[in-house]
């Protein structure tokens, strides 16, 4: 059983992060493209088991498949290539939040099948990020990248998973293309 602080996740004031955001990003970013090759933290099975336990899971094969199904469904939802919620609803089907009174107030206890608990926590985190930071969870603007970001910038215009990698790479490509073609940069967008 996992304690959830409330039905609506709170925002951690010191970091500006939504509860569960780190878990969500760890899972959705678990299939990066490295040196042009797709990788997957859920393969091979032995390494995936260690990785899942590091996230608070049990590391079983069934848990790995549940997390993979949720991750892949979230990739499609966040990228806008699908609105299919079946994979998310499949792991949520037997889950429930049970209130428990404590000296601090109410705590919500997550009850889920042991092999689905981590996947359920990821779905809850996704929902909390969508509710608390609407429109701020997005894929990296580099089409060759398979990572996602939660934009915490004040104007909400972050485009890259990392300015040091994808941002610089894409800006360098744009600059090189403009030099080749003689195109000038628009005044309102210096990239």
GROMACS .gro file of C-alpha atoms in nm:
model
  191
    1UNK     CA    1   0.000   0.000   0.000
    2UNK     CA    2   0.135   0.342  -0.098
    3UNK     CA    3   0.037   0.667   0.068
    4UNK     CA    4  -0.089   0.939  -0.164
    5UNK     CA    5  -0.114   1.282   0.000
    6UNK     CA    6  -0.441   1.383  -0.159
    7UNK     CA    7  -0.677   1.327  -0.444
    8UNK     CA    8  -0.520   1.624  -0.618
    9UNK     CA    9  -0.143   1.617  -0.601
   10UNK     CA   10   0.022   1.904  -0.422
   11UNK     CA   11   0.292   2.117  -0.577
   12UNK     CA   12   0.624   2.097  -0.396
   13UNK     CA   13   0.688   2.463  -0.331
   14UNK     CA   14   1.064   2.442  -0.300
   15UNK     CA   15   1.105   2.273  -0.640
   16UNK     CA   16   0.787   2.370  -0.822
   17UNK     CA   17   0.737   2.002  -0.904
   18UNK     CA   18   0.416   1.806  -0.884
   19UNK     CA   19   0.415   1.498  -0.663
   20UNK     CA   20   0.507   1.198  -0.877
   21UNK     CA   21   0.659   1.410  -1.155
   22UNK     CA   22   1.003   1.252  -1.117
   23UNK     CA   23   0.853   0.902  -1.140
   24UNK     CA   24   0.649   1.001  -1.446
   25UNK     CA   25   0.951   1.147  -1.624
   26UNK     CA   26   1.168   0.847  -1.532
   27UNK     CA   27   0.914   0.613  -1.694
   28UNK     CA   28   0.823   0.815  -2.004
   29UNK     CA   29   1.193   0.888  -2.062
   30UNK     CA   30   1.294   0.523  -2.022
   31UNK     CA   31   1.324   0.464  -2.397
   32UNK     CA   32   1.571   0.731  -2.513
   33UNK     CA   33   1.752   0.748  -2.845
   34UNK     CA   34   2.126   0.741  -2.771
   35UNK     CA   35   2.376   0.800  -3.053
   36UNK     CA   36   2.094   0.751  -3.302
   37UNK     CA   37   1.989   0.413  -3.158
   38UNK     CA   38   1.671   0.348  -2.959
   39UNK     CA   39   1.733   0.208  -2.610
   40UNK     CA   40   1.493   0.078  -2.345
   41UNK     CA   41   1.536   0.066  -1.967
   42UNK     CA   42   1.283  -0.219  -1.968
   43UNK     CA   43   1.526  -0.444  -2.159
   44UNK     CA   44   1.700  -0.674  -2.084
   45UNK     CA   45   1.480  -0.824  -1.813
   46UNK     CA   46   1.747  -0.843  -1.541
   47UNK     CA   47   1.845  -0.477  -1.577
   48UNK     CA   48   1.479  -0.377  -1.600
   49UNK     CA   49   1.408  -0.558  -1.276
   50UNK     CA   50   1.678  -0.357  -1.094
   51UNK     CA   51   1.556  -0.034  -1.251
   52UNK     CA   52   1.193  -0.101  -1.150
   53UNK     CA   53   1.297  -0.180  -0.792
   54UNK     CA   54   1.488   0.150  -0.789
   55UNK     CA   55   1.159   0.323  -0.871
   56UNK     CA   56   0.988   0.152  -0.578
   57UNK     CA   57   0.850  -0.143  -0.771
   58UNK     CA   58   0.895  -0.515  -0.726
   59UNK     CA   59   1.085  -0.586  -1.047
   60UNK     CA   60   0.865  -0.872  -1.169
   61UNK     CA   61   0.805  -0.960  -1.533
   62UNK     CA   62   0.434  -0.876  -1.497
   63UNK     CA   63   0.518  -0.538  -1.347
   64UNK     CA   64   0.762  -0.469  -1.631
   65UNK     CA   65   0.489  -0.539  -1.888
   66UNK     CA   66   0.235  -0.321  -1.703
   67UNK     CA   67   0.483  -0.032  -1.687
   68UNK     CA   68   0.574  -0.081  -2.055
   69UNK     CA   69   0.204  -0.076  -2.155
   70UNK     CA   70   0.146   0.243  -1.955
   71UNK     CA   71   0.465   0.407  -2.086
   72UNK     CA   72   0.380   0.330  -2.448
   73UNK     CA   73   0.021   0.454  -2.405
   74UNK     CA   74   0.146   0.775  -2.241
   75UNK     CA   75   0.394   0.829  -2.527
   76UNK     CA   76   0.105   0.818  -2.775
   77UNK     CA   77  -0.122   1.039  -2.561
   78UNK     CA   78   0.142   1.303  -2.493
   79UNK     CA   79   0.251   1.312  -2.858
   80UNK     CA   80  -0.114   1.336  -2.964
   81UNK     CA   81  -0.095   1.032  -3.193
   82UNK     CA   82  -0.369   0.845  -3.004
   83UNK     CA   83  -0.649   0.903  -2.757
   84UNK     CA   84  -0.675   0.535  -2.661
   85UNK     CA   85  -0.692   0.498  -2.283
   86UNK     CA   86  -0.735   0.119  -2.270
   87UNK     CA   87  -0.384   0.046  -2.137
   88UNK     CA   88  -0.423   0.305  -1.863
   89UNK     CA   89  -0.767   0.182  -1.767
   90UNK     CA   90  -0.643  -0.179  -1.762
   91UNK     CA   91  -0.397  -0.105  -1.479
   92UNK     CA   92  -0.643   0.123  -1.301
   93UNK     CA   93  -0.923  -0.133  -1.314
   94UNK     CA   94  -0.850  -0.292  -0.976
   95UNK     CA   95  -0.691   0.011  -0.809
   96UNK     CA   96  -0.854   0.232  -0.553
   97UNK     CA   97  -0.763   0.514  -0.319
   98UNK     CA   98  -0.881   0.458   0.040
   99UNK     CA   99  -0.890   0.754   0.280
  100UNK     CA  100  -0.726   0.718   0.619
  101UNK     CA  101  -0.744   0.978   0.897
  102UNK     CA  102  -0.410   1.064   1.056
  103UNK     CA  103  -0.298   1.329   1.303
  104UNK     CA  104  -0.187   1.531   0.997
  105UNK     CA  105  -0.527   1.506   0.826
  106UNK     CA  106  -0.638   1.269   0.552
  107UNK     CA  107  -0.399   1.040   0.370
  108UNK     CA  108  -0.505   0.841   0.069
  109UNK     CA  109  -0.382   0.484   0.056
  110UNK     CA  110  -0.335   0.332  -0.288
  111UNK     CA  111  -0.453  -0.025  -0.312
  112UNK     CA  112  -0.363  -0.207  -0.632
  113UNK     CA  113  -0.248  -0.547  -0.750
  114UNK     CA  114   0.119  -0.579  -0.658
  115UNK     CA  115   0.227  -0.609  -1.022
  116UNK     CA  116   0.022  -0.301  -1.118
  117UNK     CA  117   0.102  -0.069  -0.827
  118UNK     CA  118   0.399   0.104  -0.992
  119UNK     CA  119   0.211   0.144  -1.321
  120UNK     CA  120  -0.087   0.289  -1.131
  121UNK     CA  121   0.144   0.537  -0.956
  122UNK     CA  122   0.275   0.645  -1.299
  123UNK     CA  123  -0.081   0.703  -1.425
  124UNK     CA  124  -0.166   0.900  -1.108
  125UNK     CA  125   0.147   1.110  -1.160
  126UNK     CA  126   0.054   1.175  -1.524
  127UNK     CA  127  -0.292   1.287  -1.415
  128UNK     CA  128  -0.149   1.513  -1.143
  129UNK     CA  129   0.095   1.678  -1.385
  130UNK     CA  130  -0.184   1.733  -1.639
  131UNK     CA  131  -0.408   1.885  -1.368
  132UNK     CA  132  -0.146   2.099  -1.193
  133UNK     CA  133   0.058   2.202  -1.498
  134UNK     CA  134  -0.183   2.193  -1.794
  135UNK     CA  135  -0.008   2.187  -2.131
  136UNK     CA  136   0.337   2.170  -1.970
  137UNK     CA  137   0.405   1.798  -2.027
  138UNK     CA  138   0.527   1.762  -2.383
  139UNK     CA  139   0.767   1.576  -2.610
  140UNK     CA  140   1.104   1.727  -2.692
  141UNK     CA  141   1.081   1.940  -3.009
  142UNK     CA  142   1.373   1.746  -3.160
  143UNK     CA  143   1.195   1.484  -3.371
  144UNK     CA  144   1.497   1.254  -3.342
  145UNK     CA  145   1.467   1.257  -2.963
  146UNK     CA  146   1.228   1.029  -2.775
  147UNK     CA  147   1.230   1.221  -2.445
  148UNK     CA  148   0.965   1.430  -2.273
  149UNK     CA  149   0.978   1.734  -2.048
  150UNK     CA  150   0.764   1.916  -1.796
  151UNK     CA  151   0.800   2.286  -1.870
  152UNK     CA  152   0.853   2.482  -1.549
  153UNK     CA  153   0.956   2.803  -1.727
  154UNK     CA  154   0.749   3.109  -1.645
  155UNK     CA  155   0.629   3.170  -2.003
  156UNK     CA  156   0.573   2.799  -2.067
  157UNK     CA  157   0.773   2.796  -2.390
  158UNK     CA  158   1.041   2.533  -2.320
  159UNK     CA  159   1.082   2.310  -2.625
  160UNK     CA  160   1.378   2.085  -2.555
  161UNK     CA  161   1.438   1.799  -2.312
  162UNK     CA  162   1.776   1.966  -2.258
  163UNK     CA  163   1.905   2.291  -2.399
  164UNK     CA  164   2.260   2.152  -2.370
  165UNK     CA  165   2.187   1.864  -2.608
  166UNK     CA  166   1.874   1.888  -2.820
  167UNK     CA  167   1.834   2.266  -2.799
  168UNK     CA  168   2.190   2.340  -2.908
  169UNK     CA  169   2.181   2.067  -3.174
  170UNK     CA  170   1.859   2.199  -3.328
  171UNK     CA  171   1.972   2.562  -3.313
  172UNK     CA  172   2.304   2.468  -3.478
  173UNK     CA  173   2.115   2.287  -3.756
  174UNK     CA  174   1.889   2.588  -3.810
  175UNK     CA  175   2.189   2.821  -3.819
  176UNK     CA  176   2.375   2.598  -4.069
  177UNK     CA  177   2.066   2.575  -4.291
  178UNK     CA  178   2.024   2.952  -4.287
  179UNK     CA  179   2.388   3.005  -4.377
  180UNK     CA  180   2.359   2.757  -4.666
  181UNK     CA  181   2.041   2.909  -4.805
  182UNK     CA  182   2.107   3.273  -4.720
  183UNK     CA  183   1.789   3.282  -4.513
  184UNK     CA  184   1.773   3.532  -4.228
  185UNK     CA  185   1.641   3.462  -3.880
  186UNK     CA  186   1.301   3.608  -3.795
  187UNK     CA  187   1.333   3.906  -3.562
  188UNK     CA  188   1.107   3.761  -3.290
  189UNK     CA  189   1.284   3.420  -3.282
  190UNK     CA  190   1.665   3.437  -3.274
  191UNK     CA  191   1.709   3.061  -3.323
   0.00000   0.00000   0.00000
